[in-house]
Coordinates of N, CA, C and O in Angstrom, one line a residue:
M1 N -21.3 99.3 46.4 CA -22.4 99.3 47.3 C -23.7 99.7 46.5 O -24.8 99.3 46.8
F2 N -23.5 100.6 45.6 CA -24.6 101.2 44.8 C -25.4 100.0 44.1 O -26.6 100.0 44.2
F3 N -24.7 99.1 43.5 CA -25.4 98.1 42.7 C -26.1 97.1 43.6 O -27.2 96.6 43.3
V4 N -25.5 96.8 44.8 CA -26.2 95.9 45.7 C -27.5 96.5 46.2 O -28.6 95.9 46.1
V5 N -27.5 97.8 46.5 CA -28.7 98.5 47.0 C -29.7 98.6 45.8 O -30.9 98.4 46.0
F6 N -29.2 99.0 44.7 CA -30.1 99.2 43.5 C -30.8 97.9 43.1 O -32.0 98.0 42.9
F7 N -30.1 96.9 43.0 CA -30.7 95.6 42.6 C -31.6 95.0 43.7 O -32.7 94.4 43.4
N8 N -31.3 95.3 44.9 CA -32.3 94.8 46.0 C -33.5 95.6 46.0 O -34.6 95.1 46.2
V9 N -33.4 97.0 45.8 CA -34.6 97.8 45.7 C -35.5 97.4 44.5 O -36.7 97.3 44.5
H10 N -34.8 97.1 43.4 CA -35.5 96.7 42.2 C -36.2 95.4 42.4 O -37.4 95.2 42.0
Q11 N -35.6 94.5 43.1 CA -36.2 93.2 43.5 C -37.5 93.5 44.4 O -38.5 92.8 44.2
G12 N -37.3 94.4 45.3 CA -38.5 94.7 46.2 C -39.6 95.3 45.4 O -40.8 94.9 45.7
V13 N -39.4 96.1 44.4 CA -40.5 96.6 43.6 C -41.1 95.5 42.7 O -42.3 95.4 42.5
R14 N -40.2 94.6 42.2 CA -40.7 93.5 41.4 C -41.5 92.5 42.2 O -42.4 91.8 41.7
D15 N -41.3 92.4 43.5 CA -42.0 91.5 44.4 C -43.5 91.9 44.6 O -44.3 91.1 45.1
V16 N -43.8 93.2 44.3 CA -45.2 93.6 44.5 C -46.1 92.8 43.5 O -45.8 92.9 42.3
G17 N -47.0 92.2 44.0 CA -47.9 91.3 43.1 C -48.8 92.1 42.2 O -49.3 93.2 42.6
P18 N -49.0 91.6 41.0 CA -49.9 92.4 40.1 C -51.3 92.4 40.6 O -52.1 93.4 40.3
V19 N -51.7 91.4 41.4 CA -53.1 91.5 42.0 C -53.3 92.6 42.9 O -54.3 93.3 42.9
L20 N -52.2 92.8 43.8 CA -52.3 94.0 44.7 C -52.4 95.3 43.9 O -53.1 96.2 44.3
V21 N -51.6 95.4 42.9 CA -51.6 96.7 42.1 C -53.0 96.9 41.5 O -53.5 98.0 41.5
R22 N -53.5 95.8 40.9 CA -54.9 95.9 40.3 C -55.9 96.3 41.4 O -56.8 97.1 41.1
H23 N -55.8 95.7 42.6 CA -56.8 96.1 43.6 C -56.7 97.5 44.0 O -57.7 98.2 44.2
V24 N -55.5 98.0 44.2 CA -55.3 99.4 44.6 C -55.8 100.3 43.5 O -56.4 101.3 43.7
R25 N -55.5 99.9 42.2 CA -56.0 100.7 41.1 C -57.5 100.8 41.1 O -58.1 101.8 40.8
M26 N -58.1 99.6 41.4 CA -59.6 99.5 41.4 C -60.2 100.4 42.5 O -61.3 100.9 42.3
L27 N -59.4 100.6 43.6 CA -59.9 101.5 44.6 C -59.7 102.9 44.3 O -60.1 103.8 45.1
G28 N -59.1 103.2 43.1 CA -59.0 104.6 42.7 C -57.7 105.3 42.9 O -57.6 106.5 42.8
A29 N -56.7 104.5 43.1 CA -55.4 105.1 43.4 C -54.7 105.6 42.0 O -54.8 104.9 41.0
N30 N -54.1 106.8 42.1 CA -53.4 107.2 40.9 C -51.9 106.7 41.0 O -51.6 106.0 42.0
D31 N -51.1 107.1 40.1 CA -49.7 106.6 40.1 C -48.9 107.1 41.3 O -48.1 106.3 41.9
R32 N -49.1 108.3 41.7 CA -48.4 108.8 42.9 C -48.8 108.0 44.2 O -48.0 107.7 45.0
Q33 N -50.1 107.8 44.3 CA -50.6 107.0 45.5 C -50.1 105.6 45.4 O -49.7 105.0 46.5
L34 N -50.0 105.0 44.3 CA -49.5 103.7 44.1 C -48.1 103.6 44.5 O -47.7 102.7 45.2
L35 N -47.3 104.6 44.1 CA -45.9 104.6 44.5 C -45.7 104.8 46.0 O -45.0 104.0 46.6
R36 N -46.5 105.7 46.6 CA -46.3 106.0 48.0 C -46.9 104.9 48.9 O -46.3 104.6 49.9
Q37 N -48.0 104.3 48.5 CA -48.6 103.3 49.4 C -48.3 101.9 49.1 O -48.5 101.0 50.0
V38 N -47.8 101.6 47.9 CA -47.5 100.1 47.6 C -46.0 99.9 47.3 O -45.4 99.1 48.0
Y39 N -45.5 100.6 46.4 CA -44.1 100.3 45.9 C -43.0 100.7 47.0 O -42.1 100.0 47.2
L40 N -43.2 101.9 47.5 CA -42.1 102.4 48.5 C -42.1 101.5 49.7 O -41.0 101.1 50.2
P41 N -43.2 101.1 50.3 CA -43.1 100.2 51.5 C -42.5 98.8 51.1 O -41.8 98.2 51.9
A42 N -42.8 98.4 49.9 CA -42.2 97.1 49.5 C -40.7 97.2 49.3 O -40.0 96.3 49.6
A43 N -40.3 98.3 48.8 CA -38.9 98.5 48.5 C -38.0 98.8 49.7 O -36.9 98.5 49.8
T44 N -38.6 99.5 50.7 CA -37.8 99.9 51.9 C -37.3 98.7 52.7 O -36.2 98.7 53.2
T45 N -38.1 97.6 52.8 CA -37.5 96.4 53.5 C -36.3 95.9 52.8 O -35.3 95.5 53.4
W46 N -36.4 95.8 51.5 CA -35.2 95.4 50.7 C -34.0 96.4 50.8 O -32.9 96.0 50.8
L47 N -34.4 97.6 50.8 CA -33.3 98.7 50.9 C -32.5 98.5 52.2 O -31.3 98.5 52.2
F48 N -33.2 98.3 53.3 CA -32.5 98.2 54.6 C -31.8 96.9 54.7 O -30.7 96.8 55.4
S49 N -32.3 95.8 54.1 CA -31.6 94.6 54.2 C -30.3 94.7 53.4 O -29.2 94.1 53.8
S50 N -30.3 95.4 52.3 CA -29.0 95.6 51.6 C -28.1 96.6 52.2 O -26.9 96.4 52.2
L51 N -28.6 97.6 52.9 CA -27.8 98.5 53.7 C -27.1 97.8 54.8 O -25.9 98.2 55.1
H52 N -27.7 96.9 55.5 CA -27.0 96.2 56.6 C -25.8 95.5 56.1 O -24.7 95.5 56.7
A53 N -25.9 94.8 54.9 CA -24.7 94.1 54.4 C -23.7 95.1 53.7 O -22.5 95.0 53.9
G54 N -24.3 96.1 53.0 CA -23.4 96.9 52.1 C -22.6 97.9 52.9 O -21.5 98.2 52.5
V55 N -23.1 98.5 54.0 CA -22.4 99.6 54.7 C -21.1 99.0 55.3 O -20.0 99.7 55.1
G56 N -21.1 97.9 55.9 CA -19.9 97.3 56.4 C -18.9 97.0 55.4 O -17.7 97.3 55.5
F57 N -19.3 96.4 54.2 CA -18.4 96.2 53.1 C -17.8 97.5 52.6 O -16.7 97.5 52.2
A58 N -18.7 98.5 52.5 CA -18.2 99.8 51.9 C -17.1 100.4 52.8 O -16.1 100.9 52.3
L59 N -17.3 100.3 54.1 CA -16.3 100.9 55.1 C -15.0 100.1 55.0 O -13.9 100.6 55.0
V60 N -15.1 98.7 55.0 CA -14.0 97.9 54.9 C -13.2 98.2 53.5 O -12.0 98.2 53.5
G61 N -14.0 98.4 52.5 CA -13.4 98.7 51.2 C -12.6 100.0 51.2 O -11.6 100.1 50.6
A62 N -13.2 101.0 51.9 CA -12.5 102.3 52.1 C -11.2 102.1 52.8 O -10.2 102.7 52.5
V63 N -11.2 101.3 53.9 CA -10.0 101.1 54.6 C -9.0 100.3 53.8 O -7.8 100.6 53.9
V64 N -9.4 99.4 53.0 CA -8.5 98.6 52.1 C -7.8 99.6 51.1 O -6.6 99.5 50.8
G65 N -8.6 100.5 50.6 CA -8.1 101.6 49.7 C -7.1 102.4 50.4 O -6.0 102.8 49.9
E66 N -7.3 102.8 51.7 CA -6.3 103.5 52.4 C -5.1 102.7 52.7 O -4.0 103.2 52.7
Y67 N -5.3 101.4 52.9 CA -4.2 100.5 53.2 C -3.3 100.4 52.0 O -2.0 100.4 52.2
L68 N -3.8 100.5 50.8 CA -3.0 100.3 49.6 C -2.4 101.6 49.1 O -1.3 101.5 48.6
G69 N -3.0 102.7 49.4 CA -2.4 103.9 48.7 C -2.6 105.2 49.4 O -2.7 106.2 48.7
A70 N -2.8 105.3 50.7 CA -3.1 106.6 51.3 C -2.0 107.0 52.2 O -1.2 106.1 52.6
S71 N -2.0 108.2 52.6 CA -1.0 108.6 53.6 C -1.7 109.0 55.0 O -1.1 109.6 55.8
R72 N -3.0 108.8 55.1 CA -3.8 109.0 56.3 C -4.9 108.0 56.4 O -5.2 107.3 55.4
G73 N -5.4 107.9 57.6 CA -6.6 107.0 57.8 C -6.2 105.7 58.5 O -5.1 105.4 58.8
V74 N -7.3 105.0 58.8 CA -7.1 103.7 59.6 C -6.3 102.7 58.8 O -5.5 102.0 59.3
G75 N -6.6 102.6 57.5 CA -5.9 101.7 56.7 C -4.4 102.0 56.6 O -3.5 101.1 56.7
Y76 N -4.1 103.2 56.5 CA -2.7 103.7 56.5 C -2.0 103.3 57.9 O -0.9 102.8 57.9
L77 N -2.7 103.5 59.0 CA -2.1 103.2 60.3 C -1.9 101.7 60.4 O -0.9 101.3 61.0
I78 N -2.8 100.9 59.9 CA -2.6 99.5 60.0 C -1.4 99.1 59.1 O -0.6 98.3 59.5
S79 N -1.3 99.7 57.9 CA -0.2 99.3 57.1 C 1.1 99.8 57.7 O 2.1 99.0 57.6
R80 N 1.1 100.9 58.3 CA 2.4 101.4 58.9 C 2.8 100.5 60.1 O 3.9 100.2 60.3
A81 N 1.8 100.1 60.9 CA 2.0 99.3 62.1 C 2.5 97.9 61.6 O 3.4 97.3 62.2
E82 N 1.9 97.4 60.5 CA 2.4 96.1 59.9 C 3.8 96.2 59.5 O 4.6 95.3 59.6
G83 N 4.2 97.4 58.9 CA 5.5 97.5 58.3 C 6.6 97.5 59.4 O 7.7 97.1 59.1
V84 N 6.3 97.9 60.6 CA 7.3 97.9 61.7 C 7.0 96.8 62.7 O 7.5 96.8 63.8
L85 N 6.2 95.8 62.2 CA 5.9 94.6 63.0 C 5.3 95.0 64.4 O 5.6 94.3 65.4
D86 N 4.4 96.0 64.4 CA 3.7 96.4 65.6 C 2.3 95.7 65.6 O 1.3 96.2 65.1
T87 N 2.3 94.5 66.2 CA 1.1 93.7 66.2 C 0.0 94.4 67.0 O -1.2 94.4 66.6
T88 N 0.3 95.1 68.0 CA -0.7 95.8 68.8 C -1.3 96.9 68.0 O -2.5 97.1 68.0
G89 N -0.5 97.6 67.2 CA -1.1 98.7 66.3 C -2.0 98.1 65.3 O -3.0 98.7 65.0
V90 N -1.6 96.9 64.7 CA -2.5 96.3 63.7 C -3.8 95.9 64.3 O -4.9 96.2 63.8
F91 N -3.8 95.3 65.5 CA -5.1 94.9 66.1 C -5.9 96.1 66.6 O -7.1 96.1 66.6
A92 N -5.2 97.2 67.0 CA -5.9 98.4 67.4 C -6.6 99.0 66.2 O -7.8 99.4 66.4
G93 N -6.0 99.0 65.1 CA -6.6 99.5 63.9 C -7.8 98.7 63.5 O -8.9 99.2 63.1
M94 N -7.7 97.4 63.6 CA -8.8 96.5 63.3 C -9.9 96.6 64.2 O -11.1 96.6 63.9
A95 N -9.6 96.9 65.5 CA -10.6 97.1 66.5 C -11.4 98.4 66.3 O -12.6 98.5 66.4
V96 N -10.6 99.4 65.9 CA -11.3 100.7 65.5 C -12.2 100.5 64.3 O -13.3 101.0 64.3
L97 N -11.7 99.8 63.3 CA -12.6 99.5 62.2 C -13.8 98.7 62.5 O -14.9 99.0 62.1
G98 N -13.7 97.7 63.4 CA -14.8 96.9 63.8 C -15.8 97.8 64.6 O -17.0 97.6 64.4
R99 N -15.3 98.6 65.5 CA -16.3 99.5 66.2 C -17.0 100.5 65.3 O -18.1 100.8 65.5
L100 N -16.3 101.0 64.3 CA -16.9 101.9 63.4 C -18.0 101.2 62.6 O -19.1 101.8 62.5
V101 N -17.7 100.0 62.1 CA -18.7 99.3 61.4 C -19.9 99.0 62.3 O -21.1 99.1 61.8
L102 N -19.7 98.6 63.5 CA -20.8 98.3 64.4 C -21.6 99.5 64.7 O -22.8 99.5 64.8
A103 N -20.9 100.7 64.9 CA -21.7 101.9 65.2 C -22.5 102.3 64.0 O -23.7 102.8 64.2
V104 N -22.0 102.2 62.8 CA -22.8 102.5 61.6 C -24.0 101.6 61.4 O -25.1 102.0 61.1
D105 N -23.7 100.3 61.7 CA -24.8 99.3 61.7 C -25.9 99.6 62.7 O -27.1 99.5 62.4
V106 N -25.6 100.1 63.9 CA -26.6 100.4 64.9 C -27.4 101.6 64.4 O -28.6 101.6 64.5
R107 N -26.7 102.6 63.7 CA -27.5 103.7 63.2 C -28.4 103.3 62.1 O -29.5 103.8 62.0
V108 N -28.0 102.4 61.2 CA -28.8 101.9 60.1 C -30.0 101.2 60.7 O -31.1 101.3 60.3
R109 N -29.8 100.4 61.8 CA -30.8 99.6 62.4 C -31.8 100.6 63.1 O -33.1 100.4 63.0
R110 N -31.4 101.7 63.7 CA -32.3 102.6 64.3 C -33.1 103.3 63.2 O -34.3 103.6 63.4
L111 N -32.5 103.7 62.1 CA -33.2 104.3 61.0 C -34.2 103.4 60.5 O -35.3 103.7 60.2
E112 N -33.9 102.1 60.4 CA -34.8 101.1 59.9 C -36.0 100.9 60.8 O -37.1 100.9 60.4
R113 N -35.7 100.9 62.1 CA -36.8 100.8 63.1 C -37.8 102.0 63.0 O -39.0 101.9 63.1
H114 N -37.2 103.2 62.8 CA -38.0 104.4 62.6 C -38.8 104.4 61.3 O -40.0 104.8 61.3
M115 N -38.1 104.1 60.2 CA -38.8 104.1 58.9 C -39.8 103.0 58.7 O -40.8 103.2 58.0
L116 N -39.6 101.9 59.4 CA -40.5 100.7 59.2 C -41.3 100.4 60.5 O -41.5 99.2 60.8
R117 N -41.7 101.4 61.2 CA -42.4 101.1 62.5 C -43.8 100.6 62.2 O -44.4 100.0 63.1
W118 N -44.3 100.6 61.0 CA -45.5 100.1 60.6 C -45.4 98.5 60.5 O -46.4 97.8 60.5
K119 N -44.2 98.1 60.3 CA -44.0 96.6 60.0 C -43.8 95.9 61.3 O -43.1 96.3 62.2
P120 N -44.5 94.8 61.5 CA -44.4 94.0 62.8 C -43.0 93.4 62.9 O -42.4 93.1 61.9

């Protein structure tokens, strides 16, 4: 997930036009003001778009890791239920995982709304 977020934030910073940077510099902004007023707002939209996709994949990846080699966790419970042909247990584990991903996505969305309240 790190690389997805990193490269999206990098793309957000690269999307800032050189004309905008020159205009802000012409108005007397120093490097710190340029970072705070131009680069960070441009990068935060890309940051949250990558977090929406990346957080779900990271949680699913953690559960797959538990599925393959852990002795605790949702992945382990799914694996154990699968081993004894407990279809209900497998679907219950998948439902728990789905609800967890949705809950984390709702929190990311709330944080995004709070951090980007300036954006229409």
